[in-house]
Coordinates of C-alpha atoms and ligand atoms in Angstrom, one line a residue:
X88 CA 34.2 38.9 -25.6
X89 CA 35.0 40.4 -21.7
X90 CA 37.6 43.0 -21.0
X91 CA 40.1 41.5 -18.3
X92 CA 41.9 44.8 -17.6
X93 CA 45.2 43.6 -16.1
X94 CA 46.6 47.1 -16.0
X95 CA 46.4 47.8 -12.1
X96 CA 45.2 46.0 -8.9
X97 CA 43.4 49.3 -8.7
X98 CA 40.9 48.8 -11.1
X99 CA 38.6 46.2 -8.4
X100 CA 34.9 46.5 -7.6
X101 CA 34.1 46.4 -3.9
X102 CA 33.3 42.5 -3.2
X103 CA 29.6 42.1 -1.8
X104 CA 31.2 41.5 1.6
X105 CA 32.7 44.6 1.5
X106 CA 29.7 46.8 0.0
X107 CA 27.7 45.3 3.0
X108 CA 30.1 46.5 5.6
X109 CA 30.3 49.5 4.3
X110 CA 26.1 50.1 4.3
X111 CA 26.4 49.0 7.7
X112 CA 29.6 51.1 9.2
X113 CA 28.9 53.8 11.9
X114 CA 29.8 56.9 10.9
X115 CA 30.6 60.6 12.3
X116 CA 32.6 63.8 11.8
X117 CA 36.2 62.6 11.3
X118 CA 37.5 65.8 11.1
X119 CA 36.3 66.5 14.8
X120 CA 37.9 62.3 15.5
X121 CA 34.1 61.2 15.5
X122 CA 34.0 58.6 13.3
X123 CA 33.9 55.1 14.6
X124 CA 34.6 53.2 11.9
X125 CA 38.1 55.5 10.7
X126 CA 38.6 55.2 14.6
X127 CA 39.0 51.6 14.3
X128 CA 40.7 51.1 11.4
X129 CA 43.1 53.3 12.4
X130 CA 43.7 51.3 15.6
X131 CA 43.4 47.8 14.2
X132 CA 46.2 48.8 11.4
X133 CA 48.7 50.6 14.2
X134 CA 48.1 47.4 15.9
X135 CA 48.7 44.7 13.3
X136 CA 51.8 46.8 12.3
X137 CA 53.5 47.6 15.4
X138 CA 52.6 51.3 15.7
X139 CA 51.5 53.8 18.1
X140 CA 49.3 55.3 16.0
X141 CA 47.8 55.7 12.3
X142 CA 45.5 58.0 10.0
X143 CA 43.6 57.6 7.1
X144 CA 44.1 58.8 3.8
X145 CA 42.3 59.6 0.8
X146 CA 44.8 58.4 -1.2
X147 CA 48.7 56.8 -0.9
X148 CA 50.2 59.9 -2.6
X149 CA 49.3 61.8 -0.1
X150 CA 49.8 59.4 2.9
X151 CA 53.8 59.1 1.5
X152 CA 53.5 63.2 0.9
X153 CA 52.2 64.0 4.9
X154 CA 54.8 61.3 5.8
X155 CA 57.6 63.2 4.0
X156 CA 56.4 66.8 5.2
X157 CA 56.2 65.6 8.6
X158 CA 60.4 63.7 8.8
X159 CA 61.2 66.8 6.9
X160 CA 61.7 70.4 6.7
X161 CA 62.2 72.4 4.4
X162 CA 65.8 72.6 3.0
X163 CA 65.8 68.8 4.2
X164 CA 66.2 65.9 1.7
X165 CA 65.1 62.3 1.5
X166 CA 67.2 59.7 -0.1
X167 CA 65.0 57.4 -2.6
X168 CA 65.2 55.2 -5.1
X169 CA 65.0 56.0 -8.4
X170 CA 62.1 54.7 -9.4
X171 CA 60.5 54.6 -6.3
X172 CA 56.4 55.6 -6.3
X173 CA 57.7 58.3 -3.8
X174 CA 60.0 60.2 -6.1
X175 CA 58.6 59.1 -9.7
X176 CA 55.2 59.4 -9.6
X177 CA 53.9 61.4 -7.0
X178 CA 54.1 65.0 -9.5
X179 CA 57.2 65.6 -7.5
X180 CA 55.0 66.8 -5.1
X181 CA 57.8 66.6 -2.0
X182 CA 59.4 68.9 -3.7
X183 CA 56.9 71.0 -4.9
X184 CA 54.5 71.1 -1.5
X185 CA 57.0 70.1 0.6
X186 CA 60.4 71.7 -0.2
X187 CA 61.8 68.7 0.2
X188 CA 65.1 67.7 -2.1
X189 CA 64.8 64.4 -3.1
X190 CA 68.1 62.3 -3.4
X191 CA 67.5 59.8 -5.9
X192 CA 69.5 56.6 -6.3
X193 CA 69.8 53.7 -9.0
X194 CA 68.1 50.8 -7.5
X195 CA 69.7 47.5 -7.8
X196 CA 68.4 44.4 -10.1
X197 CA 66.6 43.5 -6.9
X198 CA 64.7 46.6 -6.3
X199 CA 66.9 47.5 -3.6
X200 CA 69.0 50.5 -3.2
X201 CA 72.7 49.9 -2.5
X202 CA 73.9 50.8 0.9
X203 CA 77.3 52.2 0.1
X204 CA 75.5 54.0 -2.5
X205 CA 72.7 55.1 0.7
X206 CA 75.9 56.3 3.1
X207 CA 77.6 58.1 0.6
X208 CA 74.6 59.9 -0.6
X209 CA 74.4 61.3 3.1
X210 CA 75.8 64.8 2.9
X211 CA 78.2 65.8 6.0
X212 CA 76.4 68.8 8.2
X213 CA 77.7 71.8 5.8
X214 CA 76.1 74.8 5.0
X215 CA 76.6 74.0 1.4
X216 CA 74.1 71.0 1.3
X217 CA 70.8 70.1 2.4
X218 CA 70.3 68.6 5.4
X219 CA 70.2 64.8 4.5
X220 CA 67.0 63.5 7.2
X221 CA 64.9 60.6 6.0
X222 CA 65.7 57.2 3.7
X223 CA 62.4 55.6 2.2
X224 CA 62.1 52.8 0.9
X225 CA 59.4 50.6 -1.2
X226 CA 57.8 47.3 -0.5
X227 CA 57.1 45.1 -3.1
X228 CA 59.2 47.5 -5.4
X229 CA 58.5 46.9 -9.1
X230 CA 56.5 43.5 -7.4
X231 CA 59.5 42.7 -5.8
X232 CA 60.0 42.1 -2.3
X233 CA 62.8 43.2 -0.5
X234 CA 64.5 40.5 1.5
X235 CA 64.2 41.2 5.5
X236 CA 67.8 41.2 6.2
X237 CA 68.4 43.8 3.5
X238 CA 65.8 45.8 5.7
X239 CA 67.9 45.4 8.8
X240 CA 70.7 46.6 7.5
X241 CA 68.9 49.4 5.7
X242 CA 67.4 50.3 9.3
X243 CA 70.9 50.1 11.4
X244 CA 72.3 52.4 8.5
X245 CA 69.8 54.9 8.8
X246 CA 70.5 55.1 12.5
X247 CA 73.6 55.0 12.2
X248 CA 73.3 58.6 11.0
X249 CA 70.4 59.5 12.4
X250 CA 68.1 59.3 9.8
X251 CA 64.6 58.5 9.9
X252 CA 62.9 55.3 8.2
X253 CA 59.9 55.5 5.7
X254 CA 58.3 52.7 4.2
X255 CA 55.9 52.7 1.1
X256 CA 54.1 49.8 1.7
X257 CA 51.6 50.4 -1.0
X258 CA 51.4 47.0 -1.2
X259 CA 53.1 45.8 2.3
X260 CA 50.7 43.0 2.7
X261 CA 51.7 41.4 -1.1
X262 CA 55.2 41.3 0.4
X263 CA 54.1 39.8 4.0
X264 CA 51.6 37.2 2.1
X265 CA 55.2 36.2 -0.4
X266 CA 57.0 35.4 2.6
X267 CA 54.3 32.6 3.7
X268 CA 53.1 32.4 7.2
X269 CA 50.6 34.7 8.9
X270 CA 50.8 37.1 7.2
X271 CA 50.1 39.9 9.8
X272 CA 53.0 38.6 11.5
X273 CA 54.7 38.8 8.2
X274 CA 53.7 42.4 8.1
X275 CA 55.0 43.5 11.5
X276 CA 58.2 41.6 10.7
X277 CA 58.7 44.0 7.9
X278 CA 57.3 47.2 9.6
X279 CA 59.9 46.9 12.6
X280 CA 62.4 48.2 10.7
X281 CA 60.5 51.7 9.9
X282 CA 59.5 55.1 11.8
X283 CA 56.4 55.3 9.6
X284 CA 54.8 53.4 7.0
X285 CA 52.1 54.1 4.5
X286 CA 49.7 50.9 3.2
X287 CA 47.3 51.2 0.5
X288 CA 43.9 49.4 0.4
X289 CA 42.6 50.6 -2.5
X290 CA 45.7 48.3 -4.4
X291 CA 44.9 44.4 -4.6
X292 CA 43.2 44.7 -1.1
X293 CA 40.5 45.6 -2.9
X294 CA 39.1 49.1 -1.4
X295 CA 37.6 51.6 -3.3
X296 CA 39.5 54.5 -1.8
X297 CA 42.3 54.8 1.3
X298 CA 45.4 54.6 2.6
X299 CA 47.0 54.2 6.0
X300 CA 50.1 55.7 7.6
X301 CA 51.2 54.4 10.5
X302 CA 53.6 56.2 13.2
X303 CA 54.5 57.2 16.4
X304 CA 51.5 59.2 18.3
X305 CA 53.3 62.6 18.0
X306 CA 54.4 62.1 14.8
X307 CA 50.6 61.2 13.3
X308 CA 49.5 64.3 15.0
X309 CA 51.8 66.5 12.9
X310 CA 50.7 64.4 10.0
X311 CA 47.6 65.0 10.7
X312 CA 47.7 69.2 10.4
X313 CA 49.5 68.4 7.3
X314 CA 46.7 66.0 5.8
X315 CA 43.7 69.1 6.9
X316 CA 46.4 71.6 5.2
X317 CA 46.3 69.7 1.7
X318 CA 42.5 68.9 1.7
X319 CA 42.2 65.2 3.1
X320 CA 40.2 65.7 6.4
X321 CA 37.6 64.0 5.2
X322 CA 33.9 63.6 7.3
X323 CA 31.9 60.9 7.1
X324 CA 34.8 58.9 5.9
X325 CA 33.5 55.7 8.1
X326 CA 31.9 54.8 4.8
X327 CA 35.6 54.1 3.0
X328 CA 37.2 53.5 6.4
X329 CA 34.6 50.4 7.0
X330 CA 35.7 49.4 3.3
X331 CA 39.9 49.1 4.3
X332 CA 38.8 47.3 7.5
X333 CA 36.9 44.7 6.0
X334 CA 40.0 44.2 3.4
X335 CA 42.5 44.2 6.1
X336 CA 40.0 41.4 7.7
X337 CA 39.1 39.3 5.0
X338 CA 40.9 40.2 1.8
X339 CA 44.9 39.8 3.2
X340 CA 45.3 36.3 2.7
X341 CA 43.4 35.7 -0.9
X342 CA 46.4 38.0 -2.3
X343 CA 48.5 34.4 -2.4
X344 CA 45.9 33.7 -5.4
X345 CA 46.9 36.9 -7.2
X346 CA 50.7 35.7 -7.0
X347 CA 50.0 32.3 -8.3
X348 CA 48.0 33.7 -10.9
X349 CA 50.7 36.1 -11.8
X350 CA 53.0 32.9 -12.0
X351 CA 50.2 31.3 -14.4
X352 CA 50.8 34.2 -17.0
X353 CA 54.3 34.0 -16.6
X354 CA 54.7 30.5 -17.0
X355 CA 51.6 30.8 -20.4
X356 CA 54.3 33.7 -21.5
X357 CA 57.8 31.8 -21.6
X358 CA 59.4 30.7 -24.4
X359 CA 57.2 33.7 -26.9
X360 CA 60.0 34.8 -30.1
X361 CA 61.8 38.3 -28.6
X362 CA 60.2 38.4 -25.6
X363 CA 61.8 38.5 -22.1
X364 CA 59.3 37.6 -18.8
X365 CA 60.5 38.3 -15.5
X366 CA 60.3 35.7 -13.0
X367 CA 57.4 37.5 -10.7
X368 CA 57.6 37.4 -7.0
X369 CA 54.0 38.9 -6.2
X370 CA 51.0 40.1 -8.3
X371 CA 53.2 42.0 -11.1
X372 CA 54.6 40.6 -14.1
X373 CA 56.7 42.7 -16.5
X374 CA 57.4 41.5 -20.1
X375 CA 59.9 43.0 -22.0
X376 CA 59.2 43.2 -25.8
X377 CA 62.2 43.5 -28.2
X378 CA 62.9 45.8 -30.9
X379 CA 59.7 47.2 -33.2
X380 CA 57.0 44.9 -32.0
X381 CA 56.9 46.3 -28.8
X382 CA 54.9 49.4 -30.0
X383 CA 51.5 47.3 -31.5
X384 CA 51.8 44.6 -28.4
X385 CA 49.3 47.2 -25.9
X386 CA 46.7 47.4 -28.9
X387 CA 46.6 44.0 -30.0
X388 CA 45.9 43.0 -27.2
X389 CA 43.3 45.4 -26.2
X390 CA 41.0 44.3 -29.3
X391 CA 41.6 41.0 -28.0
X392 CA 40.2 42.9 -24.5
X393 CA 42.8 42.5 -22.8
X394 CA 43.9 45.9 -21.0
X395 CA 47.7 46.1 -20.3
X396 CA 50.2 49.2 -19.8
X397 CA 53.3 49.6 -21.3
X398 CA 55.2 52.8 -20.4
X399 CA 58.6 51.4 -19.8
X400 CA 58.2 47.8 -19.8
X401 CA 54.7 45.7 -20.6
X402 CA 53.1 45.2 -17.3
X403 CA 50.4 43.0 -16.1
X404 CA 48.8 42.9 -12.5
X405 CA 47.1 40.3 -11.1
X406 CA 43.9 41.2 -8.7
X407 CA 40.6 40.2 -7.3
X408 CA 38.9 40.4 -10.7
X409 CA 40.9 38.4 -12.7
X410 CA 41.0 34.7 -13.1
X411 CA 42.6 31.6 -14.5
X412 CA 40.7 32.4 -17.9
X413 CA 41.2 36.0 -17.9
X414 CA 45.2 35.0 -17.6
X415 CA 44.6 32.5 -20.3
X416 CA 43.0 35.2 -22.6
X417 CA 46.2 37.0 -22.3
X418 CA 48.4 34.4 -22.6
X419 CA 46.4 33.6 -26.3
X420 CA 46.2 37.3 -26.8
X421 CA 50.0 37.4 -26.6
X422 CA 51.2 34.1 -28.2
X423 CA 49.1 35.0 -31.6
X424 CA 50.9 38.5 -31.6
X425 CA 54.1 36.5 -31.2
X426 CA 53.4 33.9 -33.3
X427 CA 52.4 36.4 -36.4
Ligands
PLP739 C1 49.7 53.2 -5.8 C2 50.9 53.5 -5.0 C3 50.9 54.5 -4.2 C4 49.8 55.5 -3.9 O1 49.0 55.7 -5.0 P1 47.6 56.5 -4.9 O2 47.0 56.2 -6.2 O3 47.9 57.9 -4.6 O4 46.8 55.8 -3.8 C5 52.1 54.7 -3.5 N1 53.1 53.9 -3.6 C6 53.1 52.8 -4.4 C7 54.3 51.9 -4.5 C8 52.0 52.6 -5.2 O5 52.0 51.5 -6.0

């Protein structure tokens, strides 16, 4: 029997394509800006997305965290959804690292936050608060994707009171390949709205390692002391960099296969006694289990070898090394845990 492990689009092997161009990528001292290939990525990302400029990242964590450190000061604070990668699952470390208050918000059915909720939030200039600076934002959030106009007025808001504009975009390009058309030009559409905005390759783009954030040339620079100051000047990064640029040319548009397979296992799933299957937008599909049986589901299915997480709802994601049968193992694996 194979394991189809459906618990992140992290867990993907570098495609032959991508091996190759990384055996083949140039490579220098990054830390002293000599590497080739990290030289361009970096420029063909700022490009596709709008920017001035861009670094790369070991990791998204830290691309969000060098982001944060660089809108903010300490004392300052960052208004954030709830359950936002940014504030839930990054150790806290804007806080910690950073000194950086986080202002967290409930997030709308949608993903979205709401904006009265956002302007409210926005303490007045008093002595008695911190100093509210930057709204972030996530996109796909949960697998959702934020609808463009929502972004707009998220943007003018910010503005409005002279707040800066961060994107997660983790997994920008799912959201840019869900809205059909090119989807670079998908992307920028998106990225227009933000001062800076991290991307992920190591997600279902299918990179081992990296991350990208993207900004205005001063602010990367100041990024950039942050990045050497937590331990991610890396050297002969080339090697990864080479990886995220063959993604970013070749593996973008496939993600439309990891949607419809997402809608494949959604579909297998409907209609299962006491379980509830959200409609899924991108690559995630979350399945909410009622009452007692939710606590076996994760194991049954894993000696059925199917890997799945379940920390506050059952979640699958869809990704370069899955397939129609691997959904269909999962779909059998659930319906016989269902059906007993
Ligand atoms: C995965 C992810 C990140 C970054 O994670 P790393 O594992 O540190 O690369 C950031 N934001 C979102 C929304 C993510 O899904």
């Amino acid at each position: 029997m194979k394991t189809v492990d459906f618990r992140s689009d992290t867990v993907t092997q570098p495609t032959t394509g991508m091996r190759d161009a990384m055996a083949a990528a140039p490579l220098g001292d990054d830390v002293f800006g000599d590497d080739p290939s990290v030289n361009a990525l970096q420029q063909a990302v700022a490009e596709r997305l709008g920017f001035e400029a861009a670094l790369f990242m070991p990791t998204g964590t830290q691309s969000n965290l060098c982001a944060l450190m660089t809108h903010c000061q300490r004392g300052d604070e960052y208004i954030v959804g709830q359950f936002a990668h940014t504030y839930r699952w990054e150790g806290g470390g804007a806080a910690v690292l950073g000194s950086i208050q986080p202002q967290p918000l409930n997030h709308q059915p949608d993903g979205s936050l709401l904006l009265s909720e956002v302007e409210a939030s926005i303490k007045p200039d008093d002595v008695h608060f911190a100093r509210s600076k930057l709204l972030t934002l996530e996109n796909t959030i949960g697998g959702k994707v934020l609808p463009l106009p929502y972004l707009s007025d998220a943007s003018a808001l910010a503005q409005k009171h002279g707040l800066a504009r961060h994107l997660d975009g983790a997994r920008l390009f799912n959201a840019a390949v869900a809205a059909g058309g090119d989807p670079y030009v998908a992307a920028h559409e998106i990225t227009q709205y933000f001062d800076s905005v991290s991307v992920c390759f190591s997600k279902g783009l299918g990179a081992p390692v990296g991350s990208v954030l993207c900004g205005s040339a001063a602010f990367i620079q100041q990024a950039k002391r942050w990045r050497k100051m937590l331990g991610g000047g890396m050297r002969q990064a080339g090697v990864l960099a080479a990886a995220a640029h063959y993604a970013l040319d070749h593996q973008v548009a496939r993600l439309g296969f990891d949607h419809a397979l997402a809608q494949r296992l959604a579909a297998g799933l409907q209609g299962l006694a006491g379980v509830t299957v959200e409609a899924p937008q991108t690559n995630i599909v979350f399945v909410e289990v009622a009452g007692p049986r939710a606590a076996g589901v994760i194991d049954h299915l894993k000696a059925r070898g199917v890997l799945a997480t379940g920390l506050y709802k059952l979640r699958f994601v869809t990704h370069l090394d899955v397939d129609e049968t691997a959904v269909d193992q999962a779909i059998s694996a659930m319906r016989e845990y269902f059906a007993g």
